[in-house]
Coordinates of N, CA and C in Angstrom, one line a residue:
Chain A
X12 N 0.8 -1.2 0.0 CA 0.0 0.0 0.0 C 0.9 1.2 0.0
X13 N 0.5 2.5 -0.5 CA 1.0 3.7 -0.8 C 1.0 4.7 0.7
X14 N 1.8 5.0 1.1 CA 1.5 6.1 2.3 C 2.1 7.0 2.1
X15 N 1.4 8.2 2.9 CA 1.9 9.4 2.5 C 2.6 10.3 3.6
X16 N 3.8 10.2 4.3 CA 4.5 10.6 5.5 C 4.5 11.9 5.5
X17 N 4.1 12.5 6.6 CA 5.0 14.1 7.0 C 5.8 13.5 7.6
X18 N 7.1 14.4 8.0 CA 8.2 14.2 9.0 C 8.3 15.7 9.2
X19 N 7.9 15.8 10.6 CA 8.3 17.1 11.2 C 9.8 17.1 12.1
X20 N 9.9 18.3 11.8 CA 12.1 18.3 12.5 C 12.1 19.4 12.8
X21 N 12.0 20.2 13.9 CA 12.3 21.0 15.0 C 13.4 21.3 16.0
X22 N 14.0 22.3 15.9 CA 15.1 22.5 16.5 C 14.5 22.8 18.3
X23 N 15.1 21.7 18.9 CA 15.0 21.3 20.1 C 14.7 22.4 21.1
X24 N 14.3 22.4 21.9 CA 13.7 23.4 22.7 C 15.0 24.1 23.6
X25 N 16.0 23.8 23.7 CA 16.8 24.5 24.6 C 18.1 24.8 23.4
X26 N 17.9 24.9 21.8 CA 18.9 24.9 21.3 C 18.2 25.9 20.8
X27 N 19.4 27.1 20.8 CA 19.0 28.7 19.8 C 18.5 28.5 18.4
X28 N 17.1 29.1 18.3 CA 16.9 29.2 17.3 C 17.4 30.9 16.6
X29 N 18.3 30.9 15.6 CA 18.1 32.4 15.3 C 17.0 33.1 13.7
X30 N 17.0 31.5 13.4 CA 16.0 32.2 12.4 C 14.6 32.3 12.9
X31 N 14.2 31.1 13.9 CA 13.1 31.6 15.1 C 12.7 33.1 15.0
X32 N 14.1 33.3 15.7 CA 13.7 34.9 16.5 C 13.7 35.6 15.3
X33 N 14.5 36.0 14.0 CA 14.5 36.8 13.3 C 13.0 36.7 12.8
X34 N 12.1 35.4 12.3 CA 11.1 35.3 12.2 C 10.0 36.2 13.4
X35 N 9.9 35.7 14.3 CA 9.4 37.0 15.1 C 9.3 37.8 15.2
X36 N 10.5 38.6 15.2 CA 11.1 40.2 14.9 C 10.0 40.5 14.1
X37 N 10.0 39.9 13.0 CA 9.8 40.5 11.4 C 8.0 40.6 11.7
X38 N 7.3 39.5 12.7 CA 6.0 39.0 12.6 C 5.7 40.5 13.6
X39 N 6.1 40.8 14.2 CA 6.1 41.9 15.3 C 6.4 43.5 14.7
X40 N 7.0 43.3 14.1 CA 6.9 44.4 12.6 C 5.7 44.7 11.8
X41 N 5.3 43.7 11.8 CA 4.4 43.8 10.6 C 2.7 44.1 11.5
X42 N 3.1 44.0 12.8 CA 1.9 44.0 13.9 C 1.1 42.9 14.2
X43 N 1.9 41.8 13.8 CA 1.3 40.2 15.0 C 2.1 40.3 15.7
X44 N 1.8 41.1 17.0 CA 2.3 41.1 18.3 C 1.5 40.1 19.1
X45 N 0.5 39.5 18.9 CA 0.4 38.1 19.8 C 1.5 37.0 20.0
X46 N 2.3 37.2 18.5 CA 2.7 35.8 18.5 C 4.4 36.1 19.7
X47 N 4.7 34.7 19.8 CA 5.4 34.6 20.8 C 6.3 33.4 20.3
X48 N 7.8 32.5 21.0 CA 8.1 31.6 20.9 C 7.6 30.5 19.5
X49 N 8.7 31.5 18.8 CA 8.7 31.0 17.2 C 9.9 30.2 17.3
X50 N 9.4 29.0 16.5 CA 10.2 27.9 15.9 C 10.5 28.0 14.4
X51 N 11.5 27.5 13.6 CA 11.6 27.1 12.1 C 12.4 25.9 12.2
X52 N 11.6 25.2 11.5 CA 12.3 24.0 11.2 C 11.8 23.1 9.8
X53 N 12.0 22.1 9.5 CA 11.6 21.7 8.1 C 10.9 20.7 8.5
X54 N 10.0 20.6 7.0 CA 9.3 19.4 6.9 C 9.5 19.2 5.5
X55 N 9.0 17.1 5.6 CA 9.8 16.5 4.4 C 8.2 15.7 4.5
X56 N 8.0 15.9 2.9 CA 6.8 14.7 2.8 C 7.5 13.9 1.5
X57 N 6.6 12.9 2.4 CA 7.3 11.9 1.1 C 5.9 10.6 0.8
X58 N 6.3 9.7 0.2 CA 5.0 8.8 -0.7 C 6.2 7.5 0.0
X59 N 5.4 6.5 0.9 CA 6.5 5.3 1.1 C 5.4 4.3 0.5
X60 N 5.9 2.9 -0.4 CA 5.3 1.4 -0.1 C 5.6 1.1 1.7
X61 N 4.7 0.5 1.8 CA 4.6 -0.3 3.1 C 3.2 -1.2 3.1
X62 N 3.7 -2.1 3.9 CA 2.3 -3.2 4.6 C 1.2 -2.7 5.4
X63 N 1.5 -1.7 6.3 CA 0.6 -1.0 7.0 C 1.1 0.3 7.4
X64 N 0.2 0.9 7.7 CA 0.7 2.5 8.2 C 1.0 2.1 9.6
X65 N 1.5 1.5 10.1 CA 2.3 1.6 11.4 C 4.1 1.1 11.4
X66 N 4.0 0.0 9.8 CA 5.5 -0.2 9.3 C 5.6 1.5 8.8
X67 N 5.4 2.1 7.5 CA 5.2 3.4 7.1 C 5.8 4.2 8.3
X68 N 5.5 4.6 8.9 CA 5.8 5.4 9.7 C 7.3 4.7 10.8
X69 N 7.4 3.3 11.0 CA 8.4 3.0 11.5 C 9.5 3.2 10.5
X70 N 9.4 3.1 8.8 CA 10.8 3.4 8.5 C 11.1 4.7 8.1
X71 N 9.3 5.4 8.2 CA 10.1 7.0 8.5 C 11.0 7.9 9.4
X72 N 10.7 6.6 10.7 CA 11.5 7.5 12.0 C 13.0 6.8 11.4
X73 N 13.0 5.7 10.9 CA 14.3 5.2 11.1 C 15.0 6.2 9.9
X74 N 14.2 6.8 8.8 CA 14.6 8.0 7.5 C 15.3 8.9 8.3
X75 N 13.7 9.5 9.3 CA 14.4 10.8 10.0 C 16.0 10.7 10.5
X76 N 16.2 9.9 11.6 CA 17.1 9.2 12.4 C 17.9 9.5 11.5
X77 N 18.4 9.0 10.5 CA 19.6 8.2 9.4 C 19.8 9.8 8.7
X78 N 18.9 10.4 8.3 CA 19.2 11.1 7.3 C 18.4 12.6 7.4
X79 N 17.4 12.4 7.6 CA 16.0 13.4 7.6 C 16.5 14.8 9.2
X80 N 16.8 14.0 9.9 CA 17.1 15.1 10.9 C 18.2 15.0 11.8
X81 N 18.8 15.7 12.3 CA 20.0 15.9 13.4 C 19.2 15.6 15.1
X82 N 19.6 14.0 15.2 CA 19.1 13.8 16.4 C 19.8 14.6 17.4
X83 N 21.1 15.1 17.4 CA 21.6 15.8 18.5 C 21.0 16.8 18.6
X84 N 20.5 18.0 18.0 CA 20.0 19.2 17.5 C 18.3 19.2 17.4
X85 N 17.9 18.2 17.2 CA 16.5 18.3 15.9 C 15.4 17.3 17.0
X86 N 14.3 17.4 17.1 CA 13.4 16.6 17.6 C 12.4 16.1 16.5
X87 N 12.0 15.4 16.0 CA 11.4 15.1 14.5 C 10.0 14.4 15.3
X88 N 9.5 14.0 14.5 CA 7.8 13.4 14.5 C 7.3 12.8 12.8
X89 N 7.1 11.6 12.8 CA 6.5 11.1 11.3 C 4.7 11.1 12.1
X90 N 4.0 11.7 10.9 CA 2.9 11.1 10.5 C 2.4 10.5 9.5
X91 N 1.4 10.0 9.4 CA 0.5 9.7 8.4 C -0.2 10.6 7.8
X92 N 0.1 11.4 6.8 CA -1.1 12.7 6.4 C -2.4 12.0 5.7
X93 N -3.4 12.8 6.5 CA -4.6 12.5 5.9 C -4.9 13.8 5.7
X94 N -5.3 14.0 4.0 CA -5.9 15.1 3.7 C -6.9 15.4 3.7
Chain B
X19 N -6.7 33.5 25.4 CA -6.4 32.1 25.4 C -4.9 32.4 24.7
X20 N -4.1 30.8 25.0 CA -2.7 30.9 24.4 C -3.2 29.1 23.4
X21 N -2.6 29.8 22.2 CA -2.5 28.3 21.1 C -1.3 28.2 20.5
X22 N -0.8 26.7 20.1 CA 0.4 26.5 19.6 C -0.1 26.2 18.0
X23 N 0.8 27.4 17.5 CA 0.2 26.9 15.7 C 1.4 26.1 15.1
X24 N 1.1 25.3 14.0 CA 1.8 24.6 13.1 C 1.8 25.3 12.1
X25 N 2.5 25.9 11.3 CA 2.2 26.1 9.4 C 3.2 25.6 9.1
X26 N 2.7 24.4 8.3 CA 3.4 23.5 7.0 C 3.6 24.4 5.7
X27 N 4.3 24.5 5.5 CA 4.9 25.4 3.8 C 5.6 24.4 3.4
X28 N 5.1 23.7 1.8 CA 5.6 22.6 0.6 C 5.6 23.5 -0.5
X29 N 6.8 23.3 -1.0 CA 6.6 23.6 -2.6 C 5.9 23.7 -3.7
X30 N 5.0 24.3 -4.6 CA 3.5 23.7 -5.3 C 4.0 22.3 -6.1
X31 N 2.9 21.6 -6.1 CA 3.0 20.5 -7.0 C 4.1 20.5 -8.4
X32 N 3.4 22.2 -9.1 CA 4.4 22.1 -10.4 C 6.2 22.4 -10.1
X33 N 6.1 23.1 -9.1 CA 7.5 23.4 -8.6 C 8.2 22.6 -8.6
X34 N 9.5 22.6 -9.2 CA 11.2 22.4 -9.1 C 11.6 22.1 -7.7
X35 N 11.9 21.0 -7.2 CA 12.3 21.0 -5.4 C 14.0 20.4 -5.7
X36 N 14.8 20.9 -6.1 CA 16.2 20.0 -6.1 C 16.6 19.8 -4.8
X37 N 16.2 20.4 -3.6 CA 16.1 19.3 -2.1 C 15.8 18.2 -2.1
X38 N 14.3 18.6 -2.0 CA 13.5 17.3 -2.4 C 14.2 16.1 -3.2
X39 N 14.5 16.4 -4.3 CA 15.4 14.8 -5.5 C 16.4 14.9 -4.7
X40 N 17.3 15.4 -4.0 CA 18.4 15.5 -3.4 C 18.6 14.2 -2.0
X41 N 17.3 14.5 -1.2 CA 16.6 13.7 -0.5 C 16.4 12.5 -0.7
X42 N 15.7 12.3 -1.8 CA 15.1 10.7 -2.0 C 16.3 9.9 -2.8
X43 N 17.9 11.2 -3.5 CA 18.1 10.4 -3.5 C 19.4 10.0 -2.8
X44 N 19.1 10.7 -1.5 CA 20.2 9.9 -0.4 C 19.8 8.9 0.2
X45 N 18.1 8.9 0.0 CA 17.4 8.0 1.0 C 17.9 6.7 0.0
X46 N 17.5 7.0 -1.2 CA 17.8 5.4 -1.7 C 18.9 4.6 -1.9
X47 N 20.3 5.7 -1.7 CA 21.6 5.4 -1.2 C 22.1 4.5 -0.4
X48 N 21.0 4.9 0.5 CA 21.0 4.2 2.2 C 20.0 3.1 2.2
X49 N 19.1 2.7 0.8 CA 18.3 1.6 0.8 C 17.2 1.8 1.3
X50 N 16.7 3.1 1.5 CA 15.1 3.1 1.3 C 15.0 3.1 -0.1
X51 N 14.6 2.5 -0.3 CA 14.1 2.3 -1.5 C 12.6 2.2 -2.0
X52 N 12.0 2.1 -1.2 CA 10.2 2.1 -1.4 C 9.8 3.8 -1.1
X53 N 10.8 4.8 -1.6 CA 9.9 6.1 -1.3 C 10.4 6.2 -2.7
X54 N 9.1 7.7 -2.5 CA 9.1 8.4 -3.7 C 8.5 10.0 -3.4
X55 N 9.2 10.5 -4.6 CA 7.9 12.0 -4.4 C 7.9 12.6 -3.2
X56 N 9.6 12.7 -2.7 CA 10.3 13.7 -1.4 C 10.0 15.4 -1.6
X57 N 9.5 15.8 -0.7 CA 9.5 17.3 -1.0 C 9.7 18.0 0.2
X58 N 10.9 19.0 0.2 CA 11.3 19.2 1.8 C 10.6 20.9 1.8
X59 N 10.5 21.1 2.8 CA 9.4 22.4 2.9 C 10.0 22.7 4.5
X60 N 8.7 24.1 4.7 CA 9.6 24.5 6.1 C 8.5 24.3 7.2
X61 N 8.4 24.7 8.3 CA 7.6 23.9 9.5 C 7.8 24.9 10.5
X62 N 6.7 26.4 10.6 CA 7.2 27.3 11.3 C 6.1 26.8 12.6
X63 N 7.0 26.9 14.3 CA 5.5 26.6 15.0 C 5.9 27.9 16.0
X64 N 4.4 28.3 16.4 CA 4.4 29.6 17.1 C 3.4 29.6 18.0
X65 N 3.5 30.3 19.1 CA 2.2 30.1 20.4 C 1.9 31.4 20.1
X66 N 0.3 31.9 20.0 CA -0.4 32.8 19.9 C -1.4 33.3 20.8
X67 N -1.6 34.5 21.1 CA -2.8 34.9 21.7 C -4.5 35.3 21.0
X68 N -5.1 34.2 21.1 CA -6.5 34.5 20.4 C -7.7 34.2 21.4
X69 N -8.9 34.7 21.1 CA -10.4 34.6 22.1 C -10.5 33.2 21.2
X70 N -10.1 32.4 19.9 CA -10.4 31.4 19.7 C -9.7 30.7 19.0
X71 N -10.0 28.8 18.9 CA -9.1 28.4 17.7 C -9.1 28.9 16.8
X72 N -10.3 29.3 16.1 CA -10.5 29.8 15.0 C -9.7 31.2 14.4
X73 N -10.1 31.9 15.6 CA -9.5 33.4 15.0 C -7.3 32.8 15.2
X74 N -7.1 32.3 15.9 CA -5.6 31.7 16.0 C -4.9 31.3 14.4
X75 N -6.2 30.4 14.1 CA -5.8 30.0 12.8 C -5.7 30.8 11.6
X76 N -6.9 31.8 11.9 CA -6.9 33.0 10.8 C -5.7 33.7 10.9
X77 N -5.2 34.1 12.1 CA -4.2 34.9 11.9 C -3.2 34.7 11.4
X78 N -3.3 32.7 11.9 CA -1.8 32.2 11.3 C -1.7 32.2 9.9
X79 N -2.9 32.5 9.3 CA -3.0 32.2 7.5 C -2.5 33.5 7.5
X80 N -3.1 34.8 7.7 CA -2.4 35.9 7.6 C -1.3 36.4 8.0
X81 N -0.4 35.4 8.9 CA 1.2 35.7 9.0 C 1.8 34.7 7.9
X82 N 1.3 33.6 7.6 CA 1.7 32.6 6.1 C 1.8 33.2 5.1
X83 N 0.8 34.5 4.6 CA 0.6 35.0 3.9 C 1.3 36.2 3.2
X84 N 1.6 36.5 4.7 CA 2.2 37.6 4.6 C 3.9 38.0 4.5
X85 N 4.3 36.6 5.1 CA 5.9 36.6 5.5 C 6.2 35.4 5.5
X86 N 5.6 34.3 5.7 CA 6.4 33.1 6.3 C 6.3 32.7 4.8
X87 N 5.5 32.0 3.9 CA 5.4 31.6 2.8 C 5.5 32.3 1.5
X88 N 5.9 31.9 0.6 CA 5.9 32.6 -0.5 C 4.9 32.0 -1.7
X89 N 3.1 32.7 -1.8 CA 2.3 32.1 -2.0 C 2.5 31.9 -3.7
X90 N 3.4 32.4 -4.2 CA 3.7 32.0 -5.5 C 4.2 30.8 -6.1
X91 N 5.2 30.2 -4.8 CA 5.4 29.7 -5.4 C 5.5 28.4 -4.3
X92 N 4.9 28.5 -3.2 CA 4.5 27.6 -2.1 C 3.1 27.1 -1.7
X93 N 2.7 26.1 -1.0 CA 1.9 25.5 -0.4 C 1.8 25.9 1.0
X94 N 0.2 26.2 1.7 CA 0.8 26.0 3.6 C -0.5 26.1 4.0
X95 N -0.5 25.2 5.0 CA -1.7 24.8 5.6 C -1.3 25.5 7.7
X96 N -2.6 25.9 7.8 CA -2.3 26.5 9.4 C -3.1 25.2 10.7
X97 N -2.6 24.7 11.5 CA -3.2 23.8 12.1 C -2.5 23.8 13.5
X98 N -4.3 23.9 14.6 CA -3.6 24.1 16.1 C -3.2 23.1 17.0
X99 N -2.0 22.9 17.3 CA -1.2 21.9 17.2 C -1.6 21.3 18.8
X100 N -2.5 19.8 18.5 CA -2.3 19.2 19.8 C -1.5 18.0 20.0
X101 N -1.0 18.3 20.8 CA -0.3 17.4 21.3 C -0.5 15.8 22.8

């Protein structure tokens, strides 16, 4: 069967973000002064074969892991997108 | 109230991603070999102040819109992120 993965990758909560903050800056310029504690980080979608959406998603964390994100640095998350 | 927003930003469908092929084809280097149709994008998350999910989400379309995404030549969906 065909699946369809997000992998979300986030720079860790105690590790500086600077394009974070420069994003904020700029959001607080423009006059969204609600917003607060900005993240940037990537996302990767991808189309995997798999047997079930629970393998699907197991060899997307082992993607992230390997290649997709910096476990030292990065906190990642696969889903299953449902559109 | 305080909400944590998601906006996913992907590249449009017709768009050029040389990440993206860059991606799938490290992945298949390393023997994933059952993906396809990698497209790496950005993943801004932000905690806001709104009287609702609703109006949170509008705004986040209007900071997507306005700065975070580039609607020419991007995709971005705004979603309040439970965890």
């Amino acid at each position: 069967m065909t699946f369809r993965l997000v992998v979300e990758i986030l720079p860790k909560d105690g590790m500086l973000d600077p394009q974070g903050e420069a994003v904020a800056a700029s959001l607080a310029g423009l006059g969204f002064d609600e917003v607060s504690a900005v993240r940037v980080g990537r996302l990767v979608s991808l189309t995997v074969e798999a047997d079930s959406a629970d393998h699907a998603v197991r060899r997307g964390e082992e993607m992230a892991g390997a290649l997709l994100a910096n476990p030292v640095m990065e906190t990642y998350r696969v889903e299953v997108e449902v559109r």
